[in-house]
Coordinates of C-alpha atoms and ligand atoms in Angstrom, one line a residue:
M773 CA 133.1 81.2 50.8
R774 CA 135.7 78.5 51.2
R775 CA 139.2 79.4 52.2
V776 CA 141.8 77.8 49.8
L777 CA 145.1 76.7 51.3
T778 CA 148.6 75.7 50.2
A779 CA 150.2 72.5 51.3
A780 CA 152.3 74.3 53.9
R781 CA 149.2 76.0 55.4
M782 CA 147.4 72.7 55.4
R783 CA 150.2 70.9 57.3
A784 CA 150.3 73.8 59.8
A785 CA 146.5 73.5 60.3
D786 CA 146.9 69.7 60.7
Q787 CA 149.4 70.2 63.4
A788 CA 147.4 72.9 65.1
A789 CA 144.4 70.7 65.2
E790 CA 146.3 68.4 67.5
S791 CA 148.5 70.8 69.4
R792 CA 145.9 73.5 70.0
F793 CA 142.5 71.8 69.6
G794 CA 143.2 68.2 70.8
M795 CA 142.3 66.5 67.5
P796 CA 145.0 63.9 67.2
S797 CA 146.3 63.0 63.7
P798 CA 145.1 59.3 64.0
L799 CA 141.6 60.5 64.5
L800 CA 141.8 62.9 61.6
M801 CA 143.0 60.0 59.5
E802 CA 140.2 57.7 60.7
N803 CA 137.7 60.4 59.7
A804 CA 139.4 61.0 56.4
G805 CA 139.4 57.3 55.6
R806 CA 135.7 56.9 56.4
W807 CA 134.8 59.8 54.1
L808 CA 136.9 58.2 51.4
A809 CA 135.2 54.8 51.8
D810 CA 131.8 56.4 51.6
A811 CA 132.7 58.2 48.4
A812 CA 134.1 55.0 46.9
R813 CA 130.9 53.2 47.7
E814 CA 129.0 55.9 45.9
L815 CA 130.9 55.2 42.7
G816 CA 130.5 51.4 42.9
T817 CA 128.1 48.7 43.7
T818 CA 128.1 45.7 46.0
G819 CA 129.5 43.7 43.0
S820 CA 132.4 46.0 42.4
R821 CA 136.0 45.3 43.1
Y822 CA 137.5 48.1 45.2
V823 CA 141.2 48.5 44.4
V824 CA 142.9 50.7 47.0
V825 CA 146.3 52.0 46.0
C826 CA 148.3 53.2 49.0
G827 CA 151.5 55.2 49.1
P828 CA 154.1 55.5 51.8
G829 CA 152.7 58.6 53.6
N830 CA 149.6 59.6 55.4
N831 CA 147.7 59.8 52.1
G832 CA 148.3 56.1 52.0
G833 CA 147.1 55.9 55.6
D834 CA 143.8 57.4 54.5
G835 CA 143.6 54.6 51.9
L836 CA 144.3 51.9 54.5
V837 CA 141.5 53.2 56.7
A838 CA 139.2 53.3 53.7
A839 CA 140.1 49.7 52.8
R840 CA 139.1 48.6 56.3
F841 CA 135.7 50.4 56.2
L842 CA 135.0 49.0 52.7
H843 CA 135.9 45.5 53.8
I844 CA 133.8 45.8 57.0
S845 CA 130.8 46.7 54.8
G846 CA 131.2 43.4 53.0
L847 CA 132.8 44.7 49.7
R848 CA 135.6 43.0 47.7
V849 CA 138.8 45.0 48.5
T850 CA 142.2 44.6 46.8
L851 CA 145.0 46.4 48.6
V852 CA 148.1 47.6 46.7
L853 CA 151.0 49.1 48.6
V854 CA 153.5 51.1 46.7
G855 CA 157.0 51.9 48.1
D856 CA 159.0 50.5 50.9
R857 CA 156.8 49.2 53.7
A858 CA 159.5 50.0 56.2
K859 CA 159.1 53.7 55.3
L860 CA 155.4 53.9 56.1
T861 CA 154.5 56.7 58.5
P862 CA 153.6 55.7 62.0
E863 CA 149.9 56.3 61.4
S864 CA 150.0 54.3 58.2
Q865 CA 151.9 51.5 60.0
R866 CA 149.2 51.4 62.6
N867 CA 146.4 51.2 60.0
L868 CA 148.2 48.5 58.1
H869 CA 148.5 46.5 61.3
A870 CA 144.7 47.1 61.9
L871 CA 144.0 45.2 58.7
E872 CA 145.6 42.0 59.9
P873 CA 142.4 40.6 61.7
Y874 CA 140.6 40.9 58.3
G875 CA 143.4 39.3 56.3
L876 CA 143.7 42.4 54.3
H877 CA 147.3 43.3 55.3
L878 CA 148.9 41.3 52.5
P879 CA 148.9 43.6 49.5
Q880 CA 148.7 42.3 46.0
P881 CA 151.6 43.0 43.6
L882 CA 150.5 45.9 41.3
G883 CA 151.2 43.8 38.1
E884 CA 148.7 41.1 39.2
V885 CA 145.8 43.5 39.8
E886 CA 143.1 44.3 37.3
A887 CA 140.2 46.8 37.4
R888 CA 137.7 47.5 34.8
A889 CA 134.2 49.0 34.2
G890 CA 132.1 48.6 37.4
D891 CA 135.2 48.6 39.6
V892 CA 136.3 51.5 41.8
V893 CA 139.9 52.6 42.3
V894 CA 140.9 54.5 45.4
D895 CA 143.9 56.7 44.7
A896 CA 145.7 57.1 48.0
L897 CA 149.2 57.2 46.6
F898 CA 150.2 60.9 47.2
G899 CA 148.4 63.9 48.7
T900 CA 149.9 67.2 49.9
G901 CA 153.2 65.6 50.5
L902 CA 154.1 65.1 46.8
T903 CA 157.3 67.0 46.3
R904 CA 158.6 65.9 42.9
A905 CA 157.6 64.0 39.8
P906 CA 156.5 60.5 40.6
A907 CA 159.0 58.0 39.2
G908 CA 159.7 54.2 39.2
E909 CA 157.0 52.1 40.9
F910 CA 155.1 55.3 41.9
A911 CA 154.8 56.4 38.2
E912 CA 153.9 52.8 37.3
A913 CA 151.1 52.8 39.9
I914 CA 149.7 56.0 38.4
Q915 CA 149.9 54.6 34.9
H916 CA 148.0 51.6 36.1
M917 CA 145.3 53.8 37.6
L918 CA 145.1 55.7 34.3
C919 CA 144.7 52.4 32.4
W920 CA 142.1 51.1 34.8
R921 CA 140.1 54.3 34.4
A922 CA 140.4 54.1 30.6
A923 CA 139.0 50.5 30.9
G924 CA 135.9 52.0 32.6
A925 CA 136.8 51.8 36.3
K926 CA 135.8 54.9 38.4
V927 CA 138.6 56.7 40.3
V928 CA 138.2 58.4 43.7
A929 CA 141.2 60.4 44.8
A930 CA 142.2 60.9 48.4
D931 CA 142.8 64.6 49.0
L932 CA 144.3 65.2 45.5
P933 CA 144.8 63.1 42.4
S934 CA 148.3 61.6 42.8
G935 CA 150.8 63.5 40.7
L936 CA 149.0 66.9 41.0
H937 CA 151.0 69.8 42.5
T938 CA 149.1 70.9 45.6
D939 CA 149.8 74.6 45.1
T940 CA 150.0 75.3 41.4
G941 CA 147.4 72.9 39.9
E942 CA 150.1 71.8 37.4
P943 CA 150.3 68.0 37.0
F944 CA 153.6 66.1 37.1
T945 CA 153.8 63.3 34.5
P946 CA 152.1 61.0 35.0
C947 CA 149.1 62.3 37.0
V948 CA 145.9 60.5 38.1
E949 CA 142.7 61.7 36.5
A950 CA 139.9 61.3 39.0
D951 CA 136.1 61.1 38.7
L952 CA 135.8 62.4 42.3
T953 CA 138.3 64.0 44.7
V954 CA 137.5 63.9 48.4
T955 CA 139.7 66.7 50.0
F956 CA 140.1 66.9 53.7
G957 CA 139.5 70.0 55.7
F958 CA 140.0 72.7 53.2
H959 CA 140.3 73.3 49.4
K960 CA 143.9 73.4 48.2
Q961 CA 145.0 75.8 45.5
G962 CA 145.9 73.2 43.0
Q963 CA 142.4 71.8 43.1
V964 CA 140.7 75.0 42.1
L965 CA 143.1 76.2 39.4
E966 CA 143.3 74.7 36.0
P967 CA 144.3 72.1 34.9
G968 CA 144.2 70.7 38.5
A969 CA 140.4 71.5 38.7
T970 CA 139.7 69.3 35.7
L971 CA 142.0 66.5 36.9
C972 CA 140.1 66.4 40.3
G973 CA 136.8 65.7 38.6
E974 CA 134.0 66.4 41.1
L975 CA 135.7 68.1 44.1
R976 CA 134.1 67.4 47.5
C977 CA 135.6 69.1 50.6
V978 CA 134.8 67.1 53.8
D979 CA 135.2 68.1 57.5
I980 CA 137.5 65.6 59.3
G981 CA 137.6 67.6 62.5
I982 CA 140.1 70.4 61.8
P983 CA 138.5 73.5 63.2
P984 CA 138.7 76.6 61.0
E985 CA 140.6 78.4 63.8
A986 CA 143.4 75.9 63.2
V987 CA 144.3 77.9 60.1
T988 CA 146.5 80.8 60.7
P989 CA 145.0 83.8 59.0
Q990 CA 147.1 85.4 56.3
E991 CA 145.6 88.9 55.9
G992 CA 146.2 90.3 52.5
R993 CA 147.1 86.9 51.0
E994 CA 143.9 84.9 51.5
L995 CA 142.5 82.9 48.6
Y996 CA 138.8 82.0 48.6
F997 CA 136.7 79.7 46.4
V998 CA 133.3 81.2 45.6
E999 CA 130.3 79.0 46.2
E1000 CA 126.8 79.4 44.8
S1001 CA 125.4 80.3 48.2
D1002 CA 127.9 83.2 48.4
A1003 CA 126.8 84.7 45.0
R1004 CA 123.1 84.0 45.6
G1005 CA 123.3 85.6 49.0
A1006 CA 124.8 88.8 47.6
I1007 CA 121.7 89.5 45.5
A1008 CA 118.9 90.9 47.6
P1009 CA 115.3 89.8 46.9
R1010 CA 113.3 92.6 45.3
R1011 CA 110.8 94.5 47.5
S1012 CA 107.4 95.2 46.0
D1013 CA 107.6 98.9 46.7
T1014 CA 110.4 99.6 44.3
H1015 CA 110.7 101.1 40.8
K1016 CA 113.3 101.4 38.0
G1017 CA 115.0 104.2 39.9
S1018 CA 115.7 101.7 42.7
Y1019 CA 118.0 99.5 40.7
G1020 CA 120.6 101.9 39.4
H1021 CA 121.3 103.7 36.1
V1022 CA 124.2 102.3 34.2
L1023 CA 126.1 104.5 31.7
V1024 CA 127.8 102.3 29.1
V1025 CA 130.5 104.2 27.1
A1026 CA 131.1 101.8 24.2
G1027 CA 130.7 101.1 20.5
S1028 CA 132.1 102.5 17.3
H1029 CA 131.6 102.1 13.6
G1030 CA 131.6 98.3 13.0
K1031 CA 131.5 97.6 16.7
S1032 CA 128.0 98.7 17.7
G1033 CA 127.4 95.1 18.8
A1034 CA 129.9 95.4 21.7
A1035 CA 128.0 98.3 23.1
A1036 CA 124.7 96.5 22.6
M1037 CA 126.0 93.3 24.4
S1038 CA 127.3 95.3 27.3
A1039 CA 124.0 97.1 27.6
L1040 CA 122.1 93.8 27.3
G1041 CA 124.3 92.4 30.1
A1042 CA 123.4 95.4 32.2
L1043 CA 119.7 95.1 31.6
R1044 CA 119.7 91.3 32.2
G1045 CA 121.8 91.9 35.2
G1046 CA 118.9 93.8 36.7
A1047 CA 119.8 97.5 36.1
G1048 CA 116.9 99.9 36.4
L1049 CA 118.0 102.1 33.5
V1050 CA 120.8 101.8 30.9
T1051 CA 122.2 104.6 28.7
V1052 CA 124.8 104.0 26.0
A1053 CA 127.1 106.9 25.2
T1054 CA 128.5 106.3 21.7
R1055 CA 129.3 108.0 18.5
S1056 CA 126.2 109.5 16.8
E1057 CA 126.5 107.2 13.8
V1058 CA 126.3 104.2 16.0
V1059 CA 123.4 105.1 18.4
E1060 CA 120.6 103.9 16.2
S1061 CA 122.3 100.6 15.6
V1062 CA 122.8 100.0 19.3
L1063 CA 119.2 100.9 20.2
G1064 CA 118.1 98.5 17.5
H1065 CA 119.4 95.6 19.6
A1066 CA 117.5 96.7 22.7
P1067 CA 114.7 99.3 22.7
E1068 CA 115.0 99.4 26.5
V1069 CA 118.3 101.2 26.2
M1070 CA 118.6 105.0 25.9
G1071 CA 121.2 106.6 23.6
W1072 CA 123.6 109.5 24.4
P1073 CA 125.1 110.6 21.0
L1074 CA 128.7 111.7 21.1
E1075 CA 128.7 114.1 18.3
R1076 CA 132.4 114.0 17.2
Q1077 CA 133.9 111.5 14.9
G1078 CA 137.0 109.4 15.3
P1079 CA 138.8 108.1 18.5
L1080 CA 137.6 109.1 22.0
G1081 CA 139.7 112.0 23.1
L1082 CA 139.7 115.1 25.4
A1083 CA 137.0 116.8 23.2
D1084 CA 134.6 114.1 24.5
L1085 CA 135.2 114.9 28.1
E1086 CA 132.5 117.5 28.6
P1087 CA 129.8 115.5 26.8
L1088 CA 130.7 112.4 28.9
L1089 CA 130.8 114.3 32.2
E1090 CA 127.3 115.5 31.3
A1091 CA 126.2 111.9 30.4
A1092 CA 127.7 110.7 33.7
E1093 CA 125.5 113.0 35.7
K1094 CA 123.0 111.2 37.9
K1095 CA 124.4 107.8 36.9
D1096 CA 125.2 105.2 39.4
V1097 CA 128.0 103.3 37.6
L1098 CA 130.1 103.6 34.4
V1099 CA 131.1 100.8 32.1
I1100 CA 133.8 102.0 29.7
G1101 CA 135.5 100.1 26.9
P1102 CA 133.6 97.5 24.8
G1103 CA 134.3 98.5 21.2
I1104 CA 135.3 102.1 21.9
P1105 CA 137.1 104.0 19.2
R1106 CA 140.6 104.2 20.8
G1107 CA 143.3 106.6 19.9
D1108 CA 146.4 108.2 21.5
E1109 CA 144.3 110.7 23.4
T1110 CA 141.8 108.1 24.8
V1111 CA 144.0 107.5 27.9
K1112 CA 144.1 111.3 28.6
L1113 CA 140.3 111.4 28.4
L1114 CA 140.0 108.5 30.8
G1115 CA 142.4 110.2 33.2
E1116 CA 140.4 113.4 33.2
L1117 CA 137.0 111.5 33.4
L1118 CA 138.0 109.1 36.2
S1119 CA 139.5 112.0 38.2
R1120 CA 136.1 113.7 38.2
V1121 CA 133.6 110.8 38.4
E1122 CA 132.9 109.4 41.9
V1123 CA 130.8 106.5 41.0
P1124 CA 132.2 103.0 40.5
T1125 CA 133.7 102.4 37.0
V1126 CA 134.2 99.2 35.1
L1127 CA 137.1 99.3 32.6
D1128 CA 137.0 96.7 29.9
A1129 CA 138.4 95.9 26.5
D1130 CA 139.9 98.9 24.7
A1131 CA 139.7 101.1 27.8
L1132 CA 142.2 98.6 29.3
N1133 CA 144.4 98.8 26.3
A1134 CA 144.3 102.6 26.6
V1135 CA 145.1 102.6 30.3
A1136 CA 148.0 100.2 29.6
T1137 CA 149.8 103.1 28.0
D1138 CA 149.7 105.1 31.3
L1139 CA 148.8 103.3 34.4
E1140 CA 149.0 106.5 36.5
V1141 CA 145.5 107.1 35.3
L1142 CA 144.3 104.4 37.7
R1143 CA 145.7 106.3 40.7
R1144 CA 143.8 109.5 39.7
A1145 CA 140.4 107.8 39.8
K1146 CA 138.1 109.2 42.4
G1147 CA 135.7 106.3 42.5
P1148 CA 136.3 102.6 42.9
L1149 CA 137.7 100.9 39.8
V1150 CA 137.2 97.3 38.5
L1151 CA 139.3 96.2 35.6
T1152 CA 138.2 93.1 33.6
P1153 CA 141.1 92.0 31.4
H1154 CA 141.4 88.7 29.6
P1155 CA 145.0 87.3 29.6
G1156 CA 146.1 89.2 26.5
E1157 CA 144.9 92.5 27.9
M1158 CA 146.5 91.6 31.2
S1159 CA 149.8 91.1 29.4
R1160 CA 149.5 94.6 28.0
L1161 CA 148.7 96.0 31.4
T1162 CA 151.6 94.3 33.1
G1163 CA 154.2 93.8 30.3
V1164 CA 154.4 90.2 31.4
P1165 CA 154.1 87.8 28.4
T1166 CA 150.8 86.0 28.4
K1167 CA 152.2 82.5 28.7
D1168 CA 154.2 83.6 31.8
L1169 CA 151.4 85.3 33.6
Q1170 CA 149.1 82.4 33.0
K1171 CA 151.5 80.3 35.1
A1172 CA 151.2 82.7 38.0
R1173 CA 147.6 84.0 37.7
V1174 CA 146.9 84.4 41.4
E1175 CA 150.2 86.3 42.1
V1176 CA 150.0 88.5 39.0
A1177 CA 146.4 89.5 39.6
R1178 CA 147.0 90.1 43.4
D1179 CA 150.1 92.2 42.7
F1180 CA 148.4 94.4 40.1
A1181 CA 145.3 94.9 42.2
C1182 CA 147.4 95.9 45.3
T1183 CA 149.8 98.1 43.4
H1184 CA 147.1 100.1 41.6
E1185 CA 144.5 99.9 44.3
V1186 CA 141.8 98.4 42.1
T1187 CA 139.7 95.3 41.9
L1188 CA 140.9 93.1 39.0
V1189 CA 138.9 90.4 37.3
L1190 CA 141.5 88.2 35.4
K1191 CA 139.3 86.2 33.0
G1192 CA 140.0 82.7 31.9
A1193 CA 139.5 79.1 32.9
R1194 CA 138.9 79.8 36.5
T1195 CA 138.4 83.5 36.4
L1196 CA 140.2 85.2 39.4
I1197 CA 138.9 88.3 41.2
A1198 CA 141.7 90.1 43.0
H1199 CA 140.9 92.9 45.4
H1200 CA 143.4 95.7 46.5
D1201 CA 143.5 94.3 50.0
G1202 CA 145.3 91.3 48.6
T1203 CA 142.4 88.9 48.8
V1204 CA 141.8 86.7 45.7
F1205 CA 138.6 84.9 44.9
I1206 CA 138.5 81.9 42.5
N1207 CA 135.3 81.5 40.4
P1208 CA 134.3 77.9 39.6
T1209 CA 131.6 78.6 37.0
G1210 CA 131.9 78.9 33.2
N1211 CA 132.8 76.5 30.4
P1212 CA 134.6 76.4 27.1
G1213 CA 131.4 77.2 25.2
M1214 CA 132.1 80.8 26.4
A1215 CA 135.2 81.0 24.1
T1216 CA 133.4 83.2 21.6
G1217 CA 133.2 87.0 21.0
G1218 CA 131.2 89.2 23.2
M1219 CA 131.1 87.2 26.4
G1220 CA 133.3 89.8 28.1
D1221 CA 131.1 92.6 26.8
V1222 CA 128.1 91.0 28.5
L1223 CA 130.0 90.4 31.7
S1224 CA 131.0 94.1 31.9
G1225 CA 127.3 95.0 31.7
V1226 CA 126.3 92.4 34.3
L1227 CA 129.0 93.8 36.6
G1228 CA 127.9 97.3 36.0
A1229 CA 124.3 96.3 36.8
L1230 CA 125.3 94.8 40.2
L1231 CA 127.4 97.8 41.1
G1232 CA 124.5 100.1 40.1
Q1233 CA 122.2 98.1 42.4
G1234 CA 124.6 99.0 45.3
L1235 CA 126.8 95.9 45.6
K1236 CA 130.2 96.9 46.7
L1237 CA 133.6 95.6 45.5
P1238 CA 134.9 92.9 45.5
E1239 CA 131.5 91.3 46.2
A1240 CA 129.9 92.8 43.1
A1241 CA 132.7 91.4 41.0
W1242 CA 132.8 87.8 42.2
T1243 CA 129.0 87.7 42.2
A1244 CA 128.8 89.0 38.6
V1245 CA 131.5 86.6 37.4
Y1246 CA 129.8 83.6 39.2
A1247 CA 126.3 84.4 37.8
H1248 CA 127.6 85.1 34.3
G1249 CA 129.4 81.7 34.2
L1250 CA 126.5 79.9 35.8
A1251 CA 124.2 81.3 33.1
A1252 CA 126.5 79.8 30.5
D1253 CA 126.7 76.5 32.5
L1254 CA 122.9 76.2 32.7
M1255 CA 122.6 76.8 29.0
V1256 CA 125.1 74.1 28.0
A1257 CA 123.5 71.7 30.5
R1258 CA 120.6 71.5 28.1
R1259 CA 122.5 71.8 24.8
G1260 CA 126.0 71.6 23.3
R1261 CA 128.8 73.9 24.2
L1262 CA 129.3 74.7 20.6
G1263 CA 127.1 77.4 19.3
L1264 CA 126.7 79.2 22.6
I1265 CA 126.8 83.0 21.9
A1266 CA 127.1 86.0 24.1
T1267 CA 123.6 87.2 23.7
D1268 CA 122.4 83.7 24.7
V1269 CA 124.3 84.2 28.0
A1270 CA 122.8 87.6 28.5
K1271 CA 119.3 86.1 28.1
G1272 CA 120.4 83.2 30.2
M1273 CA 121.0 85.4 33.2
C1274 CA 117.2 85.0 33.7
N1275 CA 117.8 81.3 34.4
V1276 CA 120.2 82.2 37.2
W1277 CA 117.8 84.7 38.8
T1278 CA 115.0 82.1 38.5
R1279 CA 117.2 79.4 40.1
W1280 CA 118.1 81.9 42.9
N1281 CA 114.5 83.0 43.2
R1282 CA 115.4 86.7 42.6
Ligands
LIG2473 N1 145.5 67.6 56.1 C1 145.1 66.9 57.1 O1 144.6 67.4 58.1 C2 145.2 65.4 57.1 C3 145.9 64.9 56.0 N2 146.0 63.6 55.9 C4 146.5 63.0 54.7 O2 147.9 63.1 54.7 C5 148.4 63.5 53.4 C6 149.7 64.2 53.5 O3 150.5 63.1 54.0 P1 152.1 63.2 53.8 O4 152.6 62.0 54.6 O5 152.6 64.5 54.2 O6 152.5 63.0 52.3 P2 151.8 62.2 51.2 O7 151.1 60.9 51.7 O8 151.0 63.1 50.4 O9 153.1 61.7 50.3 C7 153.8 60.5 50.7 C8 155.2 60.8 51.0 O10 155.9 60.4 49.8 C9 157.1 61.1 49.7 N3 157.1 61.6 48.3 C10 156.8 62.8 47.9 N4 156.9 62.9 46.6 C11 157.4 61.7 46.2 C12 157.7 61.2 44.9 N5 157.6 61.9 43.8 N6 158.1 59.9 44.8 C13 158.2 59.2 46.0 N7 157.9 59.6 47.2 C14 157.5 60.9 47.3 C15 157.1 62.1 50.7 O11 158.1 61.7 51.7 C16 155.7 62.1 51.3 O12 155.7 62.3 52.7 C17 147.3 64.4 53.0 O13 147.2 64.6 51.6 C18 146.0 63.7 53.4 O14 145.6 62.7 52.5 C19 145.7 62.8 57.0 O15 145.5 61.5 56.8 C20 144.4 63.3 57.6 C21 144.6 64.7 58.1
K2474 K1 145.8 60.8 46.3

């Protein structure tokens, strides 16, 4: 799990590296520049021109170090300095001076430089010190880098693509689009939130000598980036002396007339997520249709007609007996009484419960229901459902996803999975996890139903929250990524992803 920092915490870590751990800033810059040169060489060949665009701060200093290493290794380096040389930071001044023996210290005017296919551009204009929209010659430099990339040159960004806000992931205009971003020490928020994540291209975090202890912990406000090893490690290999009772019994409360598919997809997600047994409690008229999708699923007919209400409480309590986890919501028939039913059910059931889809819309009418829950709750809203839960307009909450998700999880003592491009998992201790997997091919009905089942399956196998949530989200997105790696994004459907969970378990040898 990688800790994700803001610019302020990064600067504090940078200073602590020197003051507490004896790692001086010039050495950090030397290490950063070397990593940057190595990455640039990966993107080019010995015949490439390496255009290094340096700004006035220490990001520019990284670039000056990289220019030196690229030159020493015999490559053609063109240096561009943007901004007033007199304002260079002391470390950058020193590294510009270090270029004199190589004759590299005389930068080329930006307008006289060209870069095209086969060349490599090193973007060392701005890093975590960017405080406002680039203007004048700085904006012009970014425009040039955008044009060079459009002409086929590869762009490697030092720490961040220049123009990207370190903390929000929102780009100023203009903003560099990188093929590869080499970030120093720790991930920054803006690199792992969209659209920043896309602007970074491949993101590579390198160790330049800042010890993890240099970062002051922020209990209750930490942000982590989930890596494949974390998710894989959360899934225990299966022992031979086990049976279907060893892997949990998931009760899916879902489906209604015309929406039997939602129940089936949730159940399929649970089965493909490794559940030992899956039962679907749904209206009698729907049971056969659900079972038709998956003969492995058992049905629990809810005899009444119409929306789920208090009259369904006893049958659902009976259905919940001896189950290890509940998944409630996909396609349920919702009415005014549904929230009352959920309040009564959750106040009696002790096992973990996943609330998805229309269960969320029901709970949104009375959030007190969450406080009455006896067992751990995990809610899986998409932004529209989150808007109904919080009353915050979707476009506004999308601009503050981390804060909105964290506040809700802490206020209501739940784990919250806020779906979207970079799904967030917020736990009620204030920790937020960012998921990197998934792709736009998932923008089709039923993906959330499958995820609710996968999440239920992991909870049923004994994973605790928040681990079960970030593991389920990671695996579900990876299943979709592995599928589109071999085919187009268009035409990917939810049941493909359910089946595709097997590719994840194969990849993880589980
Ligand atoms: N994190 C580490 O341990 C290390 C980081 N390094 C690199 O240092 C930069 C951060 O350097 P800093 O000097 O703070 O700022 P920048 O170089 O990112 O920005 C340059 C400078 O420009 C000014 N500025 C800000 N916005 C604008 C603007 N829109 N127009 C004009 N000028 C602007 C502001 O004064 C900035 O200070 C970090 O990203 C790493 O790349 C170290 O090299 C290694 C250790
Ligand atoms: K940069």
